[in-house]
Short mmCIF file of N, CA and C and ligand atoms in Angstrom, two decimals:
data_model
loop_
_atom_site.label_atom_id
_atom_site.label_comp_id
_atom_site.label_asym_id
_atom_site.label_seq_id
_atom_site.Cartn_x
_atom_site.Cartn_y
_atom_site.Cartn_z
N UNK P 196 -122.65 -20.57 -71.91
CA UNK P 196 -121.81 -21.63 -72.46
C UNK P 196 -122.30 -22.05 -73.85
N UNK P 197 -123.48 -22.41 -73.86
CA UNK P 197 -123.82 -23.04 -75.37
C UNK P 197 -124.15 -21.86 -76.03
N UNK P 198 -124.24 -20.59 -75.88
CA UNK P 198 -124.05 -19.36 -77.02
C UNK P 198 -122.75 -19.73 -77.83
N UNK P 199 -121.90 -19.46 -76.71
CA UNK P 199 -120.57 -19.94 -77.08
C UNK P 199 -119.69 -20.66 -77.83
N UNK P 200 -120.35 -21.69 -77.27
CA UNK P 200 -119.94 -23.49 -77.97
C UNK P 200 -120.92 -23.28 -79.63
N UNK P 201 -121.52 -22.45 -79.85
CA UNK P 201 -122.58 -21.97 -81.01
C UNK P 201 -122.25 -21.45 -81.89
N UNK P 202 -121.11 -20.79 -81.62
CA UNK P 202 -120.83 -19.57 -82.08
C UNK P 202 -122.01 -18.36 -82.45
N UNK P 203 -122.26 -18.50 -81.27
CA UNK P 203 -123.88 -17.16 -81.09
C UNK P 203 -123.05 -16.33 -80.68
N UNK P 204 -122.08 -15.34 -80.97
CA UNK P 204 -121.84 -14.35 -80.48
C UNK P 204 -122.00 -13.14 -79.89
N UNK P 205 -123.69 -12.87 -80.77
CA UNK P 205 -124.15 -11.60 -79.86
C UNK P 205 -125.39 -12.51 -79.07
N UNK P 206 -125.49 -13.30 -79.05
CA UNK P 206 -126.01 -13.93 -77.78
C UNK P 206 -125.32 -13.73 -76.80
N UNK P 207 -123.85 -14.25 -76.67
CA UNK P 207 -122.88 -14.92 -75.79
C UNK P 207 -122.66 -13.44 -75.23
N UNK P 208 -122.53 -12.09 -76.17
CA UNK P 208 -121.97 -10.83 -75.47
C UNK P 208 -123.52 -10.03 -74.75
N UNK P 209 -125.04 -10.57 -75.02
CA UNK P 209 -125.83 -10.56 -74.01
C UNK P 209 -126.02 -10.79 -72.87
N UNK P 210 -125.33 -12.07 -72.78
CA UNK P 210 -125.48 -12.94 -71.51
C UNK P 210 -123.95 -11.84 -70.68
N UNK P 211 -123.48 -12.07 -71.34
CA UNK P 211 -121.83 -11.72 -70.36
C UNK P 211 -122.20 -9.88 -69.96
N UNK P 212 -123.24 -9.46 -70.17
CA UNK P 212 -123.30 -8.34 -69.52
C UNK P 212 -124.73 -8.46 -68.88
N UNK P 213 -125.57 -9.73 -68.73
CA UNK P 213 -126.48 -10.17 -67.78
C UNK P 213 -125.62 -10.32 -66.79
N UNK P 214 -124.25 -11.20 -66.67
CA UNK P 214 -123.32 -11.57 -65.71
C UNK P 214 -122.77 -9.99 -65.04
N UNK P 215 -122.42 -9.59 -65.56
CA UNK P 215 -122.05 -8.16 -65.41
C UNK P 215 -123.27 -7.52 -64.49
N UNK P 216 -123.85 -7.25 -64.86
CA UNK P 216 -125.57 -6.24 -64.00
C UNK P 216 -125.39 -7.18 -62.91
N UNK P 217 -125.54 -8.61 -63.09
CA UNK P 217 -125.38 -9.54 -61.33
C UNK P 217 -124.77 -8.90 -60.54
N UNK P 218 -123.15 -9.03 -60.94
CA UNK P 218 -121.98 -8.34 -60.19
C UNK P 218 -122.33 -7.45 -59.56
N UNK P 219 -122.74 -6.27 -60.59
CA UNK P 219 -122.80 -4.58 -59.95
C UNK P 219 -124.12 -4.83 -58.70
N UNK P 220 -124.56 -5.49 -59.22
CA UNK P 220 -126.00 -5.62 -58.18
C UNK P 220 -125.36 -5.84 -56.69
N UNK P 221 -124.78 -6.92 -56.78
CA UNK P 221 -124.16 -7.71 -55.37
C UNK P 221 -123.67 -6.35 -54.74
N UNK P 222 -122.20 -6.04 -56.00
CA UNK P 222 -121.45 -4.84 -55.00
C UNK P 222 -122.37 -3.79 -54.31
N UNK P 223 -123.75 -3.38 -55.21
CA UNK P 223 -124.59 -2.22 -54.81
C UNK P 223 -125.43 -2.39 -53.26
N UNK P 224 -126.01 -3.89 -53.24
CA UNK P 224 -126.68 -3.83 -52.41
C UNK P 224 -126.42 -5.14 -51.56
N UNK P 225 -125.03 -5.79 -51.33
CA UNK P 225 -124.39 -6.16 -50.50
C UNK P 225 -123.41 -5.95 -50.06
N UNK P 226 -123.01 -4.55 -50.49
CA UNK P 226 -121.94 -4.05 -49.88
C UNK P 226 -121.65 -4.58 -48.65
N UNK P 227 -122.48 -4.40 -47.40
CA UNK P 227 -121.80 -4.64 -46.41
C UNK P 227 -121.51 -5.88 -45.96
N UNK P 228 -121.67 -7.22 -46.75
CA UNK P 228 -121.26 -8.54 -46.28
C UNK P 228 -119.44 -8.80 -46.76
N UNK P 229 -118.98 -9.60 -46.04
CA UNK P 229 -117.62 -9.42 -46.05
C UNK P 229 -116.81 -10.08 -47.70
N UNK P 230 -118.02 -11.05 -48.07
CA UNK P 230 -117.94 -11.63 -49.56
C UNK P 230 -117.44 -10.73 -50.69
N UNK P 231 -118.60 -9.48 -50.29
CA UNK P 231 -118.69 -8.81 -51.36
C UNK P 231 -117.37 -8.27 -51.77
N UNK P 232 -116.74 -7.96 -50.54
CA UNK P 232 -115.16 -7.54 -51.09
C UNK P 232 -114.38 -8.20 -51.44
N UNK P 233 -114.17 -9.89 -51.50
CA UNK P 233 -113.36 -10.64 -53.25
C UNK P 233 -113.90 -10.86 -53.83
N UNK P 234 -114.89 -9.84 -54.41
CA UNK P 234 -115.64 -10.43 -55.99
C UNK P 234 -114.61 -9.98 -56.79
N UNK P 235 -113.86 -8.95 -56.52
CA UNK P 235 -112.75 -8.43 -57.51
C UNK P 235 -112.03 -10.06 -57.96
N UNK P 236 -112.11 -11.07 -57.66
CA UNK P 236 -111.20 -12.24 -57.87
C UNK P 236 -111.78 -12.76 -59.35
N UNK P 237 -113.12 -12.09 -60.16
CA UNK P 237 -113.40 -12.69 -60.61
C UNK P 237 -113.43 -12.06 -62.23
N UNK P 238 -112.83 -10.88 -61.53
CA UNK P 238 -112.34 -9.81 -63.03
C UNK P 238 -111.63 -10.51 -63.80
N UNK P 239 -110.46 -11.02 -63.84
CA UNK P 239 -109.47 -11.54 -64.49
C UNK P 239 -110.06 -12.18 -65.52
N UNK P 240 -111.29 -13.14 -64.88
CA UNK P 240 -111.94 -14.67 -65.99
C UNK P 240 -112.95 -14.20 -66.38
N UNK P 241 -113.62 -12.84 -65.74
CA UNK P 241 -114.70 -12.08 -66.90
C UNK P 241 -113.95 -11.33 -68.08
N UNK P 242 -113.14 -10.92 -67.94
CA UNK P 242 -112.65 -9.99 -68.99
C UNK P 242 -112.00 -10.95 -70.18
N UNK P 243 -111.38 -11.59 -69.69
CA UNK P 243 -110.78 -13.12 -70.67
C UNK P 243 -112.23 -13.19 -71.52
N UNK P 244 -113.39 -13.90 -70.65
CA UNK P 244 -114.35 -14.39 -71.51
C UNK P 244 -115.05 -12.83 -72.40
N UNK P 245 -114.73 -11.94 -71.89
CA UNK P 245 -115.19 -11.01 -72.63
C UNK P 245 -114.75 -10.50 -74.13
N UNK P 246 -113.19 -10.72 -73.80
CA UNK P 246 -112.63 -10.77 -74.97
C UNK P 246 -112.71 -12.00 -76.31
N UNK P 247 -112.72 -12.86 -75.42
CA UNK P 247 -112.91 -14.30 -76.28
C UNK P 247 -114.02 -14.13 -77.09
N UNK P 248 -115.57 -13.52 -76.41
CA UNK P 248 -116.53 -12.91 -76.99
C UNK P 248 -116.50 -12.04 -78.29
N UNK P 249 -115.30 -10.91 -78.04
CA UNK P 249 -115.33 -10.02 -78.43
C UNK P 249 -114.16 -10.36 -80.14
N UNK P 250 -113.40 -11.03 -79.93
CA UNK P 250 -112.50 -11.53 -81.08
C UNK P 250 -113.29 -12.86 -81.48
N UNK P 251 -114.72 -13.63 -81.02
CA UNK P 251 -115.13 -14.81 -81.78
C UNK P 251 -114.19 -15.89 -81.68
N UNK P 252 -113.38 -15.90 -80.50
CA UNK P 252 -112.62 -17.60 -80.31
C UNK P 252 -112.99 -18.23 -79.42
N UNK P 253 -113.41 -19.58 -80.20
CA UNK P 253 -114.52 -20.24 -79.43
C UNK P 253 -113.27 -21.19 -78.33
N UNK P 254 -112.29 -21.21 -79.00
CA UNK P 254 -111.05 -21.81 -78.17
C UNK P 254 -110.81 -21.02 -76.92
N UNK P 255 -110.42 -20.04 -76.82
CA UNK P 255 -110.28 -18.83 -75.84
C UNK P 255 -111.66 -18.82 -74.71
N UNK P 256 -112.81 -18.97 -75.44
CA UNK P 256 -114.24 -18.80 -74.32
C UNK P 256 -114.00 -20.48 -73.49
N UNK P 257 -113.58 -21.43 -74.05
CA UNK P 257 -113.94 -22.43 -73.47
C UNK P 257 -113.00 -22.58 -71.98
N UNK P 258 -111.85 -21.54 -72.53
CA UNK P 258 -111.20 -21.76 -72.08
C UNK P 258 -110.97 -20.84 -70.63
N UNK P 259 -112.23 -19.59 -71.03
CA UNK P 259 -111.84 -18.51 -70.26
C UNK P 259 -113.41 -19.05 -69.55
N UNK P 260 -114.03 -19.84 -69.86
CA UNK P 260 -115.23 -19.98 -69.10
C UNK P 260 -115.14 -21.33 -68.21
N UNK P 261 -113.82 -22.22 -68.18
CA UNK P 261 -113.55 -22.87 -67.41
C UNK P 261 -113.01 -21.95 -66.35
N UNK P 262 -112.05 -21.03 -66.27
CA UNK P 262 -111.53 -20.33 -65.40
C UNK P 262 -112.18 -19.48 -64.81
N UNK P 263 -113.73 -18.99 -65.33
CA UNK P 263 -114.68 -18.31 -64.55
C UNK P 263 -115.36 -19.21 -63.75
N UNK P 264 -115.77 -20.67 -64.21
CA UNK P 264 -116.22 -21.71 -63.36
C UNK P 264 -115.54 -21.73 -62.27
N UNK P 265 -114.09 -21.79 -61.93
CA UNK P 265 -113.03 -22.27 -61.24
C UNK P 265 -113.31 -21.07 -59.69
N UNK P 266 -113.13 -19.65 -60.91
CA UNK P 266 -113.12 -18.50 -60.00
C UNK P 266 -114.45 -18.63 -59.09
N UNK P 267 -116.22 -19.06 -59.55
CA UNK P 267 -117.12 -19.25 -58.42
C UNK P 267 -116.61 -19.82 -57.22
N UNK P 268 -116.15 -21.26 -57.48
CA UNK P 268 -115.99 -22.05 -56.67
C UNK P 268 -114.48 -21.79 -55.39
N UNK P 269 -113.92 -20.92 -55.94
CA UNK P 269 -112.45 -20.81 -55.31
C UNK P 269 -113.20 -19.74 -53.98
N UNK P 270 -114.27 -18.73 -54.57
CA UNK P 270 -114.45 -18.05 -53.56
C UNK P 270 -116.07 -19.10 -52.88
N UNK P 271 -116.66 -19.77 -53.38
CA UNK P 271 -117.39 -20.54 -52.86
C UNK P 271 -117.00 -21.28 -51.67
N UNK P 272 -115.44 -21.73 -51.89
CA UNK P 272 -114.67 -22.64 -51.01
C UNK P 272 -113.91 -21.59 -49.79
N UNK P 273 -113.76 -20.39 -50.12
CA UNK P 273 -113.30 -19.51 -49.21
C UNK P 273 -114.33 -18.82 -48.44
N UNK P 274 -115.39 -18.56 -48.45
CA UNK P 274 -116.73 -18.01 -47.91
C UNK P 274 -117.38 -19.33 -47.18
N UNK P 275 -116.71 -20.44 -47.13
CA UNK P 275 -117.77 -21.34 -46.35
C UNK P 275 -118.93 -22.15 -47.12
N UNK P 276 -119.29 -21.95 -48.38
CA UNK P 276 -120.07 -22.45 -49.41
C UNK P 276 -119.52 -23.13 -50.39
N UNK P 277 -118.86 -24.05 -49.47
CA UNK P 277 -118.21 -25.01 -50.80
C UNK P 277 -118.95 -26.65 -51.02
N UNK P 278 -120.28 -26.17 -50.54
CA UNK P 278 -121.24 -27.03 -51.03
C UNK P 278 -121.72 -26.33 -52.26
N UNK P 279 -121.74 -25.03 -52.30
CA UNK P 279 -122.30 -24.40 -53.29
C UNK P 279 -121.68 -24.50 -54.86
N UNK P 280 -121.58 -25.98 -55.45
CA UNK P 280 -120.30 -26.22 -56.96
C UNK P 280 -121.18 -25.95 -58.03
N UNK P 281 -120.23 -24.77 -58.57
CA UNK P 281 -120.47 -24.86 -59.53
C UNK P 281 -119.97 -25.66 -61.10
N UNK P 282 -120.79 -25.84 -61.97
CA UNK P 282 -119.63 -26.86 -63.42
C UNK P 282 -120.16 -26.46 -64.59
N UNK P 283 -119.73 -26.83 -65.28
CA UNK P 283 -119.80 -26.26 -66.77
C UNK P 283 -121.12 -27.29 -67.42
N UNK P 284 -121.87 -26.40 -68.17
CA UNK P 284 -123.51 -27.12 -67.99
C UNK P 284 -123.17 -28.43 -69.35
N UNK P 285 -123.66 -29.44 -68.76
CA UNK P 285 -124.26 -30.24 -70.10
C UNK P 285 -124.84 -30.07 -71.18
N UNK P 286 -126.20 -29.97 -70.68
CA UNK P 286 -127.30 -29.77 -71.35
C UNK P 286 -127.75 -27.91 -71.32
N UNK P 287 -128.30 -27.47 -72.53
CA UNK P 287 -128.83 -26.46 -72.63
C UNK P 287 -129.77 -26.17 -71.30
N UNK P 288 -129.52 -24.69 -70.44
CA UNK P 288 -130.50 -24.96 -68.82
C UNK P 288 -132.42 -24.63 -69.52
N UNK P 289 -132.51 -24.06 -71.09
CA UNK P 289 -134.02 -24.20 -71.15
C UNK P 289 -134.37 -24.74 -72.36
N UNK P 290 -135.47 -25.82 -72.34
CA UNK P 290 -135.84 -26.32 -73.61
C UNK P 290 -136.62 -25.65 -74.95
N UNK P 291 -136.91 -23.88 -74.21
CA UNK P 291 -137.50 -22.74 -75.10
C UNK P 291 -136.68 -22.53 -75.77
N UNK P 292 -135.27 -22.18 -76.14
CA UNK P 292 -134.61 -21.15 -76.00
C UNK P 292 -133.34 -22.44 -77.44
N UNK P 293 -133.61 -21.42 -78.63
CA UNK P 293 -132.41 -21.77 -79.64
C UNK P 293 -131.29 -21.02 -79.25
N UNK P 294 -130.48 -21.98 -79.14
CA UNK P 294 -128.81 -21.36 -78.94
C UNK P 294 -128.15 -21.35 -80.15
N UNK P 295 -128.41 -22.24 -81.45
CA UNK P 295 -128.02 -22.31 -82.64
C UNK P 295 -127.67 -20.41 -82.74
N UNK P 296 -126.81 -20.51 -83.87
CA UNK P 296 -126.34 -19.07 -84.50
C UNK P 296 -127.08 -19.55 -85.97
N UNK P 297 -128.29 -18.98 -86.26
CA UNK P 297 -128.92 -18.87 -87.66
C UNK P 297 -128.05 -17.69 -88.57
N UNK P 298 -127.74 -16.91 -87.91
CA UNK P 298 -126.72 -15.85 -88.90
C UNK P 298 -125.40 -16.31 -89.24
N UNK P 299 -124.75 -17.60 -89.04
CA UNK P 299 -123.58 -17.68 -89.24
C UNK P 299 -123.02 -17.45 -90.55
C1 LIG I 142 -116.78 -13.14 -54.02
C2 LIG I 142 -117.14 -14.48 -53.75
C3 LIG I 142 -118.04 -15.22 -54.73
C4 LIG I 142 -117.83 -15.37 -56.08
C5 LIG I 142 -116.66 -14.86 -56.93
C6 LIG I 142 -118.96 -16.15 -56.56
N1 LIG I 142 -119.82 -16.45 -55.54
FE1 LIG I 142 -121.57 -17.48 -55.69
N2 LIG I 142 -121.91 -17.22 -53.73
C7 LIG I 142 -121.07 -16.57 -52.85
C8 LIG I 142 -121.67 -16.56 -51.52
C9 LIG I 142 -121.06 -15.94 -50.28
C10 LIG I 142 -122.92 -17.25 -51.64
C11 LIG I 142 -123.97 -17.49 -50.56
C12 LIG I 142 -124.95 -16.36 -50.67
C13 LIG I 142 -125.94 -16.36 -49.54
O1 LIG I 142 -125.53 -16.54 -48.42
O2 LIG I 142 -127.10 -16.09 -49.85
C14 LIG I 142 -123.03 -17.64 -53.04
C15 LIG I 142 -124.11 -18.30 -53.57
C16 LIG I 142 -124.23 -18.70 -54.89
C17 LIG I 142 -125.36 -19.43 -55.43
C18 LIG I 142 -126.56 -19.92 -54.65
C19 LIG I 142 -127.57 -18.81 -54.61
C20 LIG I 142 -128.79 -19.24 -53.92
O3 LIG I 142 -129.50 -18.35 -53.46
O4 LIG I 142 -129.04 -20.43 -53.80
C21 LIG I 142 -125.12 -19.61 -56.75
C22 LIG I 142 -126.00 -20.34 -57.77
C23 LIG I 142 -123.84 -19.00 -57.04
N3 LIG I 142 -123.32 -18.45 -55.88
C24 LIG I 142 -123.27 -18.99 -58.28
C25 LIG I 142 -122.06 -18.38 -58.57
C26 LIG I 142 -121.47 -18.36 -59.89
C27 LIG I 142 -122.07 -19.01 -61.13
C28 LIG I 142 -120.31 -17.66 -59.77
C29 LIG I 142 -119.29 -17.35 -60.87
C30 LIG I 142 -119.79 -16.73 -62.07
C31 LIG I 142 -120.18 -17.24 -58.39
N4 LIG I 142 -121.26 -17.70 -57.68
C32 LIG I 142 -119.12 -16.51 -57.89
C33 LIG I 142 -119.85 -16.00 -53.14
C34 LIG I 142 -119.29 -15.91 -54.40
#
């Protein structure tokens, strides 16, 4: 999110294929839990934010990273883990770590 909100772009297209390796991971080595088969629900709002990434609209990511928020929680709430909420972060999650874009 705050790559994003940064306009850190090749930050933001780091992270979104950290998100990516997650995915493949789950499908690889949870195949057999019954979850694993609607992760496909969550293509739609990765590829949005991928593109938003990929054309630099910070309008489009905010917008495609609310609808990836939405997508956790829709299958959070369908799997029985709808204690498990997710939201769109406040605060930066580490106090190491510049999100600023110095190359802008
Ligand atoms: C296909 C359904 C599905 C989607 C989509 C999904 N989750 Fe989950 N999530 C689960 C299930 C099921 C669990 C419980 C896993 C377990 O039992 O260990 C979980 C657990 C979690 C946990 C808790 C992990 C832990 O060990 O405490 C987090 C954090 C989480 N999800 C984040 C997300 C985020 C962020 C997204 C969206 C980018 C997302 N999830 C999308 C099904 C999903």
């Amino acid at each position: 999110m705050f790559a994003g909100e940064n306009q850190n772009w090749a930050l933001a297209d780091f992270e979104i294929n950290e998100i990516n390796e997650n995915l493949e991971g789950i499908q690889k080595y949870c195949s057999e839990r019954t979850e694993t088969k609607s992760i496909g629900m969550i293509n739609p709002a990765m590829d949005s934010l991928r593109n938003a990434i990929l054309k630099k609209d910070e309008k489009l990511f905010r917008k495609s990273y609310t609808n990836l928020t939405n997508s956790c929680n829709s299958c959070h709430q369908s799997t029985n883990h709808e204690y498990n909420v997710i939201v769109i972060p406040k605060n930066p999650p580490f106090s190491n770590q510049d999100f600023s874009n110095k190359n802008k």
